[in-house]
PDB file of C-alpha atoms and ligand atoms in Angstrom:
ATOM      1  CA  MET A 905     113.278 101.354  99.391  1.00  0.00           C
ATOM      2  CA  LYS A 906     110.681  98.763 100.223  1.00  0.00           C
ATOM      3  CA  PRO A 907     107.744 100.434 101.987  1.00  0.00           C
ATOM      4  CA  ALA A 908     106.527  99.313 105.406  1.00  0.00           C
ATOM      5  CA  LEU A 909     103.233  99.731 107.236  1.00  0.00           C
ATOM      6  CA  ILE A 910     101.755  98.767 110.589  1.00  0.00           C
ATOM      7  CA  VAL A 911      98.420  99.837 112.101  1.00  0.00           C
ATOM      8  CA  HIS A 912      96.715  99.310 115.460  1.00  0.00           C
ATOM      9  CA  ALA A 913      93.279  99.692 116.945  1.00  0.00           C
ATOM     10  CA  GLY A 914      93.851  99.699 120.666  1.00  0.00           C
ATOM     11  CA  ALA A 915      95.287  97.594 123.463  1.00  0.00           C
ATOM     12  CA  TRP A 916      93.077  96.361 126.313  1.00  0.00           C
ATOM     13  CA  LYS A 917      90.958  93.341 127.228  1.00  0.00           C
ATOM     14  CA  ILE A 918      89.128  93.409 123.902  1.00  0.00           C
ATOM     15  CA  PRO A 919      85.799  91.567 124.287  1.00  0.00           C
ATOM     16  CA  GLU A 920      85.716  88.347 122.306  1.00  0.00           C
ATOM     17  CA  ALA A 921      82.438  89.277 120.646  1.00  0.00           C
ATOM     18  CA  THR A 922      84.216  92.155 118.879  1.00  0.00           C
ATOM     19  CA  HIS A 923      87.425  90.367 117.839  1.00  0.00           C
ATOM     20  CA  ALA A 924      86.213  89.709 114.297  1.00  0.00           C
ATOM     21  CA  ASP A 925      85.153  93.345 113.846  1.00  0.00           C
ATOM     22  CA  HIS A 926      88.516  94.539 115.122  1.00  0.00           C
ATOM     23  CA  ILE A 927      90.390  92.279 112.727  1.00  0.00           C
ATOM     24  CA  ALA A 928      88.226  93.303 109.759  1.00  0.00           C
ATOM     25  CA  GLY A 929      88.680  96.984 110.618  1.00  0.00           C
ATOM     26  CA  ILE A 930      92.460  96.922 110.922  1.00  0.00           C
ATOM     27  CA  ARG A 931      92.740  94.786 107.790  1.00  0.00           C
ATOM     28  CA  ALA A 932      90.750  97.302 105.742  1.00  0.00           C
ATOM     29  CA  ALA A 933      92.905 100.135 107.090  1.00  0.00           C
ATOM     30  CA  ALA A 934      96.188  98.324 106.344  1.00  0.00           C
ATOM     31  CA  GLU A 935      95.044  97.389 102.837  1.00  0.00           C
ATOM     32  CA  ALA A 936      94.137 100.987 102.008  1.00  0.00           C
ATOM     33  CA  GLY A 937      97.386 102.343 103.438  1.00  0.00           C
ATOM     34  CA  TRP A 938      99.396  99.721 101.585  1.00  0.00           C
ATOM     35  CA  ALA A 939      97.700 100.494  98.258  1.00  0.00           C
ATOM     36  CA  ILE A 940      99.053 104.041  98.586  1.00  0.00           C
ATOM     37  CA  LEU A 941     102.581 102.948  99.508  1.00  0.00           C
ATOM     38  CA  ALA A 942     102.766 100.218  96.854  1.00  0.00           C
ATOM     39  CA  SER A 943     101.887 102.701  94.123  1.00  0.00           C
ATOM     40  CA  GLY A 944     104.636 105.089  95.239  1.00  0.00           C
ATOM     41  CA  GLY A 945     102.523 107.314  97.500  1.00  0.00           C
ATOM     42  CA  SER A 946     103.836 109.039 100.606  1.00  0.00           C
ATOM     43  CA  ALA A 947     103.997 107.652 104.123  1.00  0.00           C
ATOM     44  CA  LEU A 948     102.019 110.699 105.260  1.00  0.00           C
ATOM     45  CA  ASP A 949      99.157 109.907 102.847  1.00  0.00           C
ATOM     46  CA  ALA A 950      99.257 106.232 103.855  1.00  0.00           C
ATOM     47  CA  VAL A 951      98.921 106.846 107.600  1.00  0.00           C
ATOM     48  CA  GLU A 952      96.245 109.507 107.098  1.00  0.00           C
ATOM     49  CA  THR A 953      94.179 107.169 104.929  1.00  0.00           C
ATOM     50  CA  ALA A 954      94.620 104.142 107.198  1.00  0.00           C
ATOM     51  CA  VAL A 955      93.608 106.127 110.281  1.00  0.00           C
ATOM     52  CA  SER A 956      90.657 107.838 108.599  1.00  0.00           C
ATOM     53  CA  ILE A 957      89.273 104.436 107.574  1.00  0.00           C
ATOM     54  CA  MET A 958      89.372 103.337 111.211  1.00  0.00           C
ATOM     55  CA  GLU A 959      87.770 106.653 112.265  1.00  0.00           C
ATOM     56  CA  ASP A 960      84.857 105.798 109.960  1.00  0.00           C
ATOM     57  CA  ASP A 961      84.549 102.312 111.481  1.00  0.00           C
ATOM     58  CA  PRO A 962      82.069 102.327 114.425  1.00  0.00           C
ATOM     59  CA  THR A 963      83.967  99.462 116.068  1.00  0.00           C
ATOM     60  CA  PHE A 964      86.669 101.816 117.315  1.00  0.00           C
ATOM     61  CA  ASP A 965      86.933 104.683 119.784  1.00  0.00           C
ATOM     62  CA  ALA A 966      87.865 107.245 117.123  1.00  0.00           C
ATOM     63  CA  GLY A 967      85.621 109.314 114.866  1.00  0.00           C
ATOM     64  CA  VAL A 968      82.317 107.413 114.585  1.00  0.00           C
ATOM     65  CA  GLY A 969      81.952 105.145 117.633  1.00  0.00           C
ATOM     66  CA  SER A 970      83.842 107.378 120.049  1.00  0.00           C
ATOM     67  CA  VAL A 971      83.168 107.354 123.782  1.00  0.00           C
ATOM     68  CA  LEU A 972      81.049 110.022 125.499  1.00  0.00           C
ATOM     69  CA  ASN A 973      82.531 112.277 128.133  1.00  0.00           C
ATOM     70  CA  ARG A 974      81.027 113.048 131.515  1.00  0.00           C
ATOM     71  CA  VAL A 975      78.493 115.491 130.087  1.00  0.00           C
ATOM     72  CA  GLY A 976      77.550 113.198 127.218  1.00  0.00           C
ATOM     73  CA  GLU A 977      79.670 114.916 124.569  1.00  0.00           C
ATOM     74  CA  ILE A 978      82.205 113.507 122.126  1.00  0.00           C
ATOM     75  CA  GLU A 979      85.560 115.315 122.065  1.00  0.00           C
ATOM     76  CA  LEU A 980      88.177 114.000 119.668  1.00  0.00           C
ATOM     77  CA  ASP A 981      91.991 114.070 119.710  1.00  0.00           C
ATOM     78  CA  ALA A 982      94.317 113.276 116.782  1.00  0.00           C
ATOM     79  CA  MET A 983      97.833 113.846 115.480  1.00  0.00           C
ATOM     80  CA  ILE A 984      99.810 113.239 112.318  1.00  0.00           C
ATOM     81  CA  MET A 985     103.589 113.683 111.964  1.00  0.00           C
ATOM     82  CA  ASP A 986     105.942 113.816 108.993  1.00  0.00           C
ATOM     83  CA  GLY A 987     109.307 112.212 109.778  1.00  0.00           C
ATOM     84  CA  SER A 988     111.073 113.939 106.889  1.00  0.00           C
ATOM     85  CA  THR A 989     110.415 117.498 108.154  1.00  0.00           C
ATOM     86  CA  LEU A 990     109.395 116.813 111.795  1.00  0.00           C
ATOM     87  CA  GLN A 991     106.275 118.839 111.050  1.00  0.00           C
ATOM     88  CA  LEU A 992     103.195 117.806 112.911  1.00  0.00           C
ATOM     89  CA  GLY A 993      99.536 118.670 113.031  1.00  0.00           C
ATOM     90  CA  ALA A 994      97.309 117.878 115.975  1.00  0.00           C
ATOM     91  CA  VAL A 995      93.805 118.619 117.215  1.00  0.00           C
ATOM     92  CA  ALA A 996      92.488 118.192 120.735  1.00  0.00           C
ATOM     93  CA  ALA A 997      89.006 118.131 122.260  1.00  0.00           C
ATOM     94  CA  VAL A 998      87.430 118.995 118.912  1.00  0.00           C
ATOM     95  CA  ARG A 999      83.718 118.380 118.423  1.00  0.00           C
ATOM     96  CA  GLY A1000      81.515 117.771 115.401  1.00  0.00           C
ATOM     97  CA  ILE A1001      83.895 116.462 112.776  1.00  0.00           C
ATOM     98  CA  THR A1002      84.114 112.910 111.512  1.00  0.00           C
ATOM     99  CA  ASN A1003      87.812 112.711 110.633  1.00  0.00           C
ATOM    100  CA  PRO A1004      90.095 114.565 113.041  1.00  0.00           C
ATOM    101  CA  VAL A1005      93.201 113.040 111.410  1.00  0.00           C
ATOM    102  CA  LYS A1006      92.299 114.876 108.188  1.00  0.00           C
ATOM    103  CA  LEU A1007      91.993 118.117 110.120  1.00  0.00           C
ATOM    104  CA  ALA A1008      95.395 117.426 111.706  1.00  0.00           C
ATOM    105  CA  ARG A1009      96.837 116.949 108.203  1.00  0.00           C
ATOM    106  CA  LEU A1010      95.405 120.317 107.123  1.00  0.00           C
ATOM    107  CA  ILE A1011      97.223 121.930 110.039  1.00  0.00           C
ATOM    108  CA  VAL A1012     100.491 120.495 108.656  1.00  0.00           C
ATOM    109  CA  GLU A1013      99.751 121.624 105.108  1.00  0.00           C
ATOM    110  CA  ASP A1014      98.031 124.974 105.563  1.00  0.00           C
ATOM    111  CA  THR A1015      99.164 126.611 108.806  1.00  0.00           C
ATOM    112  CA  ASP A1016     102.321 127.505 110.632  1.00  0.00           C
ATOM    113  CA  HIS A1017     100.921 125.959 113.814  1.00  0.00           C
ATOM    114  CA  SER A1018     101.057 122.470 115.273  1.00  0.00           C
ATOM    115  CA  LEU A1019      98.114 122.031 117.651  1.00  0.00           C
ATOM    116  CA  LEU A1020      94.602 123.489 117.588  1.00  0.00           C
ATOM    117  CA  VAL A1021      92.059 122.793 120.323  1.00  0.00           C
ATOM    118  CA  GLY A1022      88.311 122.874 120.873  1.00  0.00           C
ATOM    119  CA  ASP A1023      86.284 125.565 119.130  1.00  0.00           C
ATOM    120  CA  GLY A1024      89.333 126.959 117.338  1.00  0.00           C
ATOM    121  CA  ALA A1025      90.033 123.569 115.775  1.00  0.00           C
ATOM    122  CA  ARG A1026      86.418 123.282 114.704  1.00  0.00           C
ATOM    123  CA  ARG A1027      86.455 126.805 113.253  1.00  0.00           C
ATOM    124  CA  PHE A1028      89.576 125.916 111.281  1.00  0.00           C
ATOM    125  CA  ALA A1029      87.797 122.816 109.933  1.00  0.00           C
ATOM    126  CA  GLU A1030      84.916 125.007 108.797  1.00  0.00           C
ATOM    127  CA  LEU A1031      87.296 127.488 107.203  1.00  0.00           C
ATOM    128  CA  LYS A1032      88.931 124.693 105.222  1.00  0.00           C
ATOM    129  CA  GLY A1033      85.554 123.468 103.982  1.00  0.00           C
ATOM    130  CA  MET A1034      85.480 120.303 106.041  1.00  0.00           C
ATOM    131  CA  ARG A1035      82.004 119.027 106.673  1.00  0.00           C
ATOM    132  CA  LEU A1036      80.844 119.655 110.240  1.00  0.00           C
ATOM    133  CA  CYS A1037      78.545 117.035 111.689  1.00  0.00           C
ATOM    134  CA  ALA A1038      76.049 116.712 114.489  1.00  0.00           C
ATOM    135  CA  GLN A1039      77.181 114.624 117.444  1.00  0.00           C
ATOM    136  CA  ALA A1040      74.478 112.093 116.551  1.00  0.00           C
ATOM    137  CA  GLU A1041      76.513 111.136 113.490  1.00  0.00           C
ATOM    138  CA  LEU A1042      79.441 110.061 115.681  1.00  0.00           C
ATOM    139  CA  THR A1043      77.353 108.376 118.375  1.00  0.00           C
ATOM    140  CA  VAL A1044      76.707 104.638 118.470  1.00  0.00           C
ATOM    141  CA  PRO A1045      74.171 102.877 120.773  1.00  0.00           C
ATOM    142  CA  ARG A1046      76.986 100.913 122.472  1.00  0.00           C
ATOM    143  CA  GLU A1047      78.472 104.151 123.817  1.00  0.00           C
ATOM    144  CA  VAL A1048      75.123 105.648 124.864  1.00  0.00           C
ATOM    145  CA  GLU A1049      74.502 102.500 126.888  1.00  0.00           C
ATOM    146  CA  ARG A1050      77.971 102.668 128.457  1.00  0.00           C
ATOM    147  CA  TYR A1051      77.412 106.316 129.343  1.00  0.00           C
ATOM    148  CA  ARG A1052      74.080 105.598 130.998  1.00  0.00           C
ATOM    149  CA  LYS A1053      75.619 102.839 133.118  1.00  0.00           C
ATOM    150  CA  LEU A1054      78.530 105.060 134.159  1.00  0.00           C
ATOM    151  CA  GLN A1055      76.114 107.793 135.231  1.00  0.00           C
ATOM    152  CA  GLU A1056      74.781 105.396 137.836  1.00  0.00           C
ATOM    153  CA  VAL A1057      78.226 104.943 139.441  1.00  0.00           C
ATOM    154  CA  PRO A1058      78.768 107.537 142.176  1.00  0.00           C
ATOM    155  CA  ASP A1059      82.087 109.445 141.863  1.00  0.00           C
ATOM    156  CA  TYR A1060      83.379 107.339 138.961  1.00  0.00           C
ATOM    157  CA  ARG A1061      87.142 107.830 138.534  1.00  0.00           C
ATOM    158  CA  LEU A1062      88.940 105.975 135.829  1.00  0.00           C
ATOM    159  CA  SER A1063      92.384 106.323 137.296  1.00  0.00           C
ATOM    160  CA  ASP A1064      91.497 104.658 140.574  1.00  0.00           C
ATOM    161  CA  GLY A1065      93.041 101.198 140.443  1.00  0.00           C
ATOM    162  CA  PHE A1066      93.716 101.246 136.697  1.00  0.00           C
ATOM    163  CA  THR A1067      94.646  97.708 135.621  1.00  0.00           C
ATOM    164  CA  PRO A1068      94.835  95.907 132.277  1.00  0.00           C
ATOM    165  CA  ASP A1069      91.344  94.600 133.044  1.00  0.00           C
ATOM    166  CA  THR A1070      89.880  98.077 133.530  1.00  0.00           C
ATOM    167  CA  PRO A1071      86.794  98.195 131.341  1.00  0.00           C
ATOM    168  CA  GLY A1072      87.380  99.747 127.964  1.00  0.00           C
ATOM    169  CA  PRO A1073      87.124 100.672 125.339  1.00  0.00           C
ATOM    170  CA  TRP A1074      90.747 101.555 124.715  1.00  0.00           C
ATOM    171  CA  ASP A1075      90.268 101.456 120.990  1.00  0.00           C
ATOM    172  CA  THR A1076      92.380 104.367 119.890  1.00  0.00           C
ATOM    173  CA  VAL A1077      93.609 103.828 116.321  1.00  0.00           C
ATOM    174  CA  GLY A1078      96.982 104.551 114.752  1.00  0.00           C
ATOM    175  CA  ALA A1079      99.389 103.860 111.920  1.00  0.00           C
ATOM    176  CA  ALA A1080     103.124 104.099 111.222  1.00  0.00           C
ATOM    177  CA  ALA A1081     104.670 103.820 107.764  1.00  0.00           C
ATOM    178  CA  MET A1082     107.761 104.158 105.588  1.00  0.00           C
ATOM    179  CA  ASP A1083     107.404 104.976 101.885  1.00  0.00           C
ATOM    180  CA  MET A1084     109.591 104.117  98.886  1.00  0.00           C
ATOM    181  CA  HIS A1085     111.685 107.236  99.481  1.00  0.00           C
ATOM    182  CA  GLY A1086     112.496 106.182 103.041  1.00  0.00           C
ATOM    183  CA  ASN A1087     110.239 108.845 104.557  1.00  0.00           C
ATOM    184  CA  LEU A1088     108.484 107.942 107.795  1.00  0.00           C
ATOM    185  CA  ALA A1089     105.123 109.114 109.152  1.00  0.00           C
ATOM    186  CA  ALA A1090     102.812 108.300 112.042  1.00  0.00           C
ATOM    187  CA  ALA A1091      99.218 109.151 112.966  1.00  0.00           C
ATOM    188  CA  THR A1092      96.926 108.498 115.925  1.00  0.00           C
ATOM    189  CA  SER A1093      93.237 109.282 116.505  1.00  0.00           C
ATOM    190  CA  THR A1094      90.908 108.762 119.459  1.00  0.00           C
ATOM    191  CA  GLY A1095      87.748 109.654 121.281  1.00  0.00           C
ATOM    192  CA  GLY A1096      89.871 109.406 124.429  1.00  0.00           C
ATOM    193  CA  VAL A1097      88.780 107.668 127.591  1.00  0.00           C
ATOM    194  CA  HIS A1098      85.155 107.003 128.498  1.00  0.00           C
ATOM    195  CA  TYR A1099      83.469 109.366 130.945  1.00  0.00           C
ATOM    196  CA  LYS A1100      86.413 111.780 130.853  1.00  0.00           C
ATOM    197  CA  LEU A1101      85.999 115.304 132.148  1.00  0.00           C
ATOM    198  CA  PRO A1102      85.060 117.792 129.425  1.00  0.00           C
ATOM    199  CA  GLY A1103      88.287 119.262 128.066  1.00  0.00           C
ATOM    200  CA  ARG A1104      90.393 116.257 129.044  1.00  0.00           C
ATOM    201  CA  VAL A1105      93.128 115.760 126.473  1.00  0.00           C
ATOM    202  CA  GLY A1106      94.901 112.415 126.316  1.00  0.00           C
ATOM    203  CA  ASP A1107      98.270 111.402 124.929  1.00  0.00           C
ATOM    204  CA  SER A1108      97.133 110.984 121.324  1.00  0.00           C
ATOM    205  CA  PRO A1109      97.541 114.618 120.128  1.00  0.00           C
ATOM    206  CA  LEU A1110     100.654 115.255 122.235  1.00  0.00           C
ATOM    207  CA  VAL A1111     103.828 115.054 120.204  1.00  0.00           C
ATOM    208  CA  GLY A1112     106.113 112.259 121.360  1.00  0.00           C
ATOM    209  CA  SER A1113     103.398 110.698 123.509  1.00  0.00           C
ATOM    210  CA  GLY A1114     100.606 109.439 121.209  1.00  0.00           C
ATOM    211  CA  ALA A1115     102.822 109.492 118.107  1.00  0.00           C
ATOM    212  CA  TYR A1116     106.216 110.532 116.802  1.00  0.00           C
ATOM    213  CA  ALA A1117     108.043 110.283 113.475  1.00  0.00           C
ATOM    214  CA  ASP A1118     111.648 111.070 112.578  1.00  0.00           C
ATOM    215  CA  ASN A1119     113.321 109.715 109.440  1.00  0.00           C
ATOM    216  CA  GLN A1120     116.542 109.289 111.411  1.00  0.00           C
ATOM    217  CA  THR A1121     115.035 106.905 113.967  1.00  0.00           C
ATOM    218  CA  GLY A1122     111.463 105.671 113.584  1.00  0.00           C
ATOM    219  CA  ALA A1123     107.725 106.316 113.458  1.00  0.00           C
ATOM    220  CA  ALA A1124     105.488 105.270 116.346  1.00  0.00           C
ATOM    221  CA  SER A1125     101.843 105.346 117.427  1.00  0.00           C
ATOM    222  CA  ALA A1126     100.705 104.537 120.962  1.00  0.00           C
ATOM    223  CA  THR A1127      97.531 103.444 122.703  1.00  0.00           C
ATOM    224  CA  GLY A1128      96.510 102.752 126.285  1.00  0.00           C
ATOM    225  CA  HIS A1129      96.184 104.783 129.446  1.00  0.00           C
ATOM    226  CA  GLY A1130      96.925 108.297 128.188  1.00  0.00           C
ATOM    227  CA  GLU A1131      97.924 109.769 131.535  1.00  0.00           C
ATOM    228  CA  SER A1132     100.616 107.059 131.815  1.00  0.00           C
ATOM    229  CA  ILE A1133     101.720 107.324 128.176  1.00  0.00           C
ATOM    230  CA  MET A1134     102.324 111.048 128.454  1.00  0.00           C
ATOM    231  CA  ARG A1135     104.328 110.717 131.656  1.00  0.00           C
ATOM    232  CA  VAL A1136     106.950 108.610 129.875  1.00  0.00           C
ATOM    233  CA  VAL A1137     106.506 110.255 126.424  1.00  0.00           C
ATOM    234  CA  LEU A1138     106.048 106.735 125.103  1.00  0.00           C
ATOM    235  CA  SER A1139     106.438 107.205 121.330  1.00  0.00           C
ATOM    236  CA  LYS A1140     109.555 109.359 121.628  1.00  0.00           C
ATOM    237  CA  THR A1141     111.005 107.004 124.212  1.00  0.00           C
ATOM    238  CA  ALA A1142     110.663 104.207 121.650  1.00  0.00           C
ATOM    239  CA  THR A1143     112.091 106.131 118.684  1.00  0.00           C
ATOM    240  CA  ASP A1144     114.975 107.470 120.805  1.00  0.00           C
ATOM    241  CA  ALA A1145     115.811 103.890 121.765  1.00  0.00           C
ATOM    242  CA  ILE A1146     116.170 103.091 118.048  1.00  0.00           C
ATOM    243  CA  GLY A1147     118.519 106.075 117.791  1.00  0.00           C
ATOM    244  CA  HIS A1148     120.569 104.560 120.583  1.00  0.00           C
ATOM    245  CA  GLY A1149     121.001 101.330 118.630  1.00  0.00           C
ATOM    246  CA  LYS A1150     118.050  99.151 119.603  1.00  0.00           C
ATOM    247  CA  SER A1151     116.161  97.120 117.000  1.00  0.00           C
ATOM    248  CA  ALA A1152     112.554  98.166 116.383  1.00  0.00           C
ATOM    249  CA  GLN A1153     111.263  95.227 118.430  1.00  0.00           C
ATOM    250  CA  ALA A1154     113.653  95.849 121.326  1.00  0.00           C
ATOM    251  CA  ALA A1155     112.742  99.546 121.291  1.00  0.00           C
ATOM    252  CA  ALA A1156     108.986  98.849 121.382  1.00  0.00           C
ATOM    253  CA  GLU A1157     109.420  96.428 124.280  1.00  0.00           C
ATOM    254  CA  TYR A1158     111.736  98.814 126.109  1.00  0.00           C
ATOM    255  CA  ALA A1159     109.230 101.692 125.858  1.00  0.00           C
ATOM    256  CA  VAL A1160     106.291  99.655 127.167  1.00  0.00           C
ATOM    257  CA  ARG A1161     108.439  98.171 129.948  1.00  0.00           C
ATOM    258  CA  THR A1162     109.600 101.657 130.925  1.00  0.00           C
ATOM    259  CA  MET A1163     105.995 102.852 131.162  1.00  0.00           C
ATOM    260  CA  TYR A1164     105.097  99.923 133.397  1.00  0.00           C
ATOM    261  CA  GLU A1165     108.158 100.155 135.614  1.00  0.00           C
ATOM    262  CA  ARG A1166     108.104 103.927 136.044  1.00  0.00           C
ATOM    263  CA  VAL A1167     104.394 104.711 136.303  1.00  0.00           C
ATOM    264  CA  GLY A1168     102.587 101.338 136.356  1.00  0.00           C
ATOM    265  CA  GLY A1169     101.026 102.138 132.981  1.00  0.00           C
ATOM    266  CA  TYR A1170      99.313  99.799 130.541  1.00  0.00           C
ATOM    267  CA  GLY A1171      99.118 100.111 126.782  1.00  0.00           C
ATOM    268  CA  GLY A1172     100.805  99.300 123.516  1.00  0.00           C
ATOM    269  CA  ILE A1173     102.878 100.768 120.705  1.00  0.00           C
ATOM    270  CA  ILE A1174     103.562 100.137 117.017  1.00  0.00           C
ATOM    271  CA  LEU A1175     106.821 101.120 115.315  1.00  0.00           C
ATOM    272  CA  VAL A1176     108.494 101.342 111.918  1.00  0.00           C
ATOM    273  CA  ASP A1177     112.207 102.089 112.109  1.00  0.00           C
ATOM    274  CA  TYR A1178     114.413 103.927 109.589  1.00  0.00           C
ATOM    275  CA  ARG A1179     115.394 100.571 108.027  1.00  0.00           C
ATOM    276  CA  GLY A1180     111.728  99.680 107.445  1.00  0.00           C
ATOM    277  CA  GLU A1181     111.576  97.124 110.267  1.00  0.00           C
ATOM    278  CA  ILE A1182     108.166  96.924 111.920  1.00  0.00           C
ATOM    279  CA  ALA A1183     107.443  96.023 115.539  1.00  0.00           C
ATOM    280  CA  PHE A1184     104.798  96.210 118.247  1.00  0.00           C
ATOM    281  CA  ALA A1185     104.661  95.606 121.991  1.00  0.00           C
ATOM    282  CA  PHE A1186     101.914  95.769 124.627  1.00  0.00           C
ATOM    283  CA  ASN A1187     101.315  94.806 128.249  1.00  0.00           C
ATOM    284  CA  THR A1188      97.516  94.646 128.131  1.00  0.00           C
ATOM    285  CA  PRO A1189      95.611  91.374 127.599  1.00  0.00           C
ATOM    286  CA  HIS A1190      95.145  92.076 123.866  1.00  0.00           C
ATOM    287  CA  MET A1191      96.258  94.378 121.097  1.00  0.00           C
ATOM    288  CA  ALA A1192      94.736  94.679 117.609  1.00  0.00           C
ATOM    289  CA  VAL A1193      97.542  95.023 115.033  1.00  0.00           C
ATOM    290  CA  ALA A1194      97.865  94.634 111.266  1.00  0.00           C
ATOM    291  CA  TRP A1195     100.958  94.918 109.097  1.00  0.00           C
ATOM    292  CA  VAL A1196     102.180  94.060 105.647  1.00  0.00           C
ATOM    293  CA  ASP A1197     104.534  91.066 105.512  1.00  0.00           C
ATOM    294  CA  VAL A1198     107.563  90.507 103.238  1.00  0.00           C
ATOM    295  CA  ASP A1199     105.304  89.055 100.531  1.00  0.00           C
ATOM    296  CA  GLY A1200     103.131  92.169 100.513  1.00  0.00           C
ATOM    297  CA  GLN A1201     100.262  90.394 102.296  1.00  0.00           C
ATOM    298  CA  VAL A1202      98.269  92.080 105.052  1.00  0.00           C
ATOM    299  CA  GLN A1203      98.454  90.235 108.375  1.00  0.00           C
ATOM    300  CA  ALA A1204      95.662  91.302 110.728  1.00  0.00           C
ATOM    301  CA  HIS A1205      95.659  89.887 114.260  1.00  0.00           C
ATOM    302  CA  LEU A1206      94.093  90.180 117.639  1.00  0.00           C
ATOM    303  CA  LYS A1207      97.232  89.462 119.663  1.00  0.00           C
ATOM    304  CA  THR A1208      97.068  88.021 123.195  1.00  0.00           C
ATOM    305  CA  ARG A1209      99.712  88.843 125.779  1.00  0.00           C
ATOM    306  CA  GLN A1210     101.908  85.809 126.414  1.00  0.00           C
ATOM    307  CA  SER A1211     103.619  86.820 129.637  1.00  0.00           C
ATOM    308  CA  ALA A1212     103.084  89.016 132.686  1.00  0.00           C
ATOM    309  CA  PRO A1213     103.547  92.739 132.052  1.00  0.00           C
TER     310      PRO A1213
HETATM  311  N1  LIG B1534      95.377 106.675 124.778  1.00  0.00           N
HETATM  312  C1  LIG B1534      93.996 107.066 124.697  1.00  0.00           C
HETATM  313  C2  LIG B1534      93.733 108.182 125.678  1.00  0.00           C
HETATM  314  O1  LIG B1534      94.142 108.092 126.812  1.00  0.00           O
HETATM  315  C3  LIG B1534      93.047 105.937 124.944  1.00  0.00           C
HETATM  316  C4  LIG B1534      93.269 104.706 124.101  1.00  0.00           C
HETATM  317  O2  LIG B1534      94.399 104.386 123.757  1.00  0.00           O
HETATM  318  O3  LIG B1534      92.288 104.036 123.757  1.00  0.00           O
HETATM  319  O4  LIG B1534      93.068 109.115 125.313  1.00  0.00           O
END
């Protein structure tokens, strides 16, 4: 089968000054993922590689460049899922590693568990010989500055009056792919939301919310307001809609519309269906998406919402 790949790096009002960096980052990720798929590699390897490249890119809220929580710490969430076996690996609120998606992959390969959190996840990383890092290695000046400003706001609560214009970043990264054997995979990685409470876990490592993959329907990765995404189990809602006969594009739009109508949520989703059709939908002002077109060329775009949510 012809492989398919789509990646994203968040959906929000992405500041114009960072559009070029977003586009360059998603392009690099899509190119690396595609190189794996084009040479016969697995969808799982492709999404892991694409996401880890975006984790290394300080532009995004994942790995290096992640947001700081309320006590000035970086806690990372990630998930990877294999659509051929429905196996998944996820980590939540883990500190001191650069590539949580790689740790999530090790959970798939080397454990009979699905989700490890906090210190346990970090201990597992150490056990597997992953390099542990100091928080300074993940921290960028942009996020220190944001943190300092937020500290000056009394009783800051992100969920109060959440709108598509709510200040970001909402730069979670993700990928969905189909390989030559028709196997699907999805991965998502994030630093979560800025100024979150310590221990807050978003949608990204929750199966069916931040990602889902099933060879019989589709592979999806989500971004946006995590508390809304998890309430409608956004990724599974989208892949189930494919199972009920919707096209990939109709399913992506249906899932985002459902989130808005049921819980007033904002965000976006990427999808690859079991036929290799790719799609994305979002109800925020922008979404950063890259995919590989029918000629094998990477298309990387900062998309602007055309209509009201
Ligand atoms: N969904 C992520 C979270 O709530 C944030 C994002 O998409 O940027 O943790």
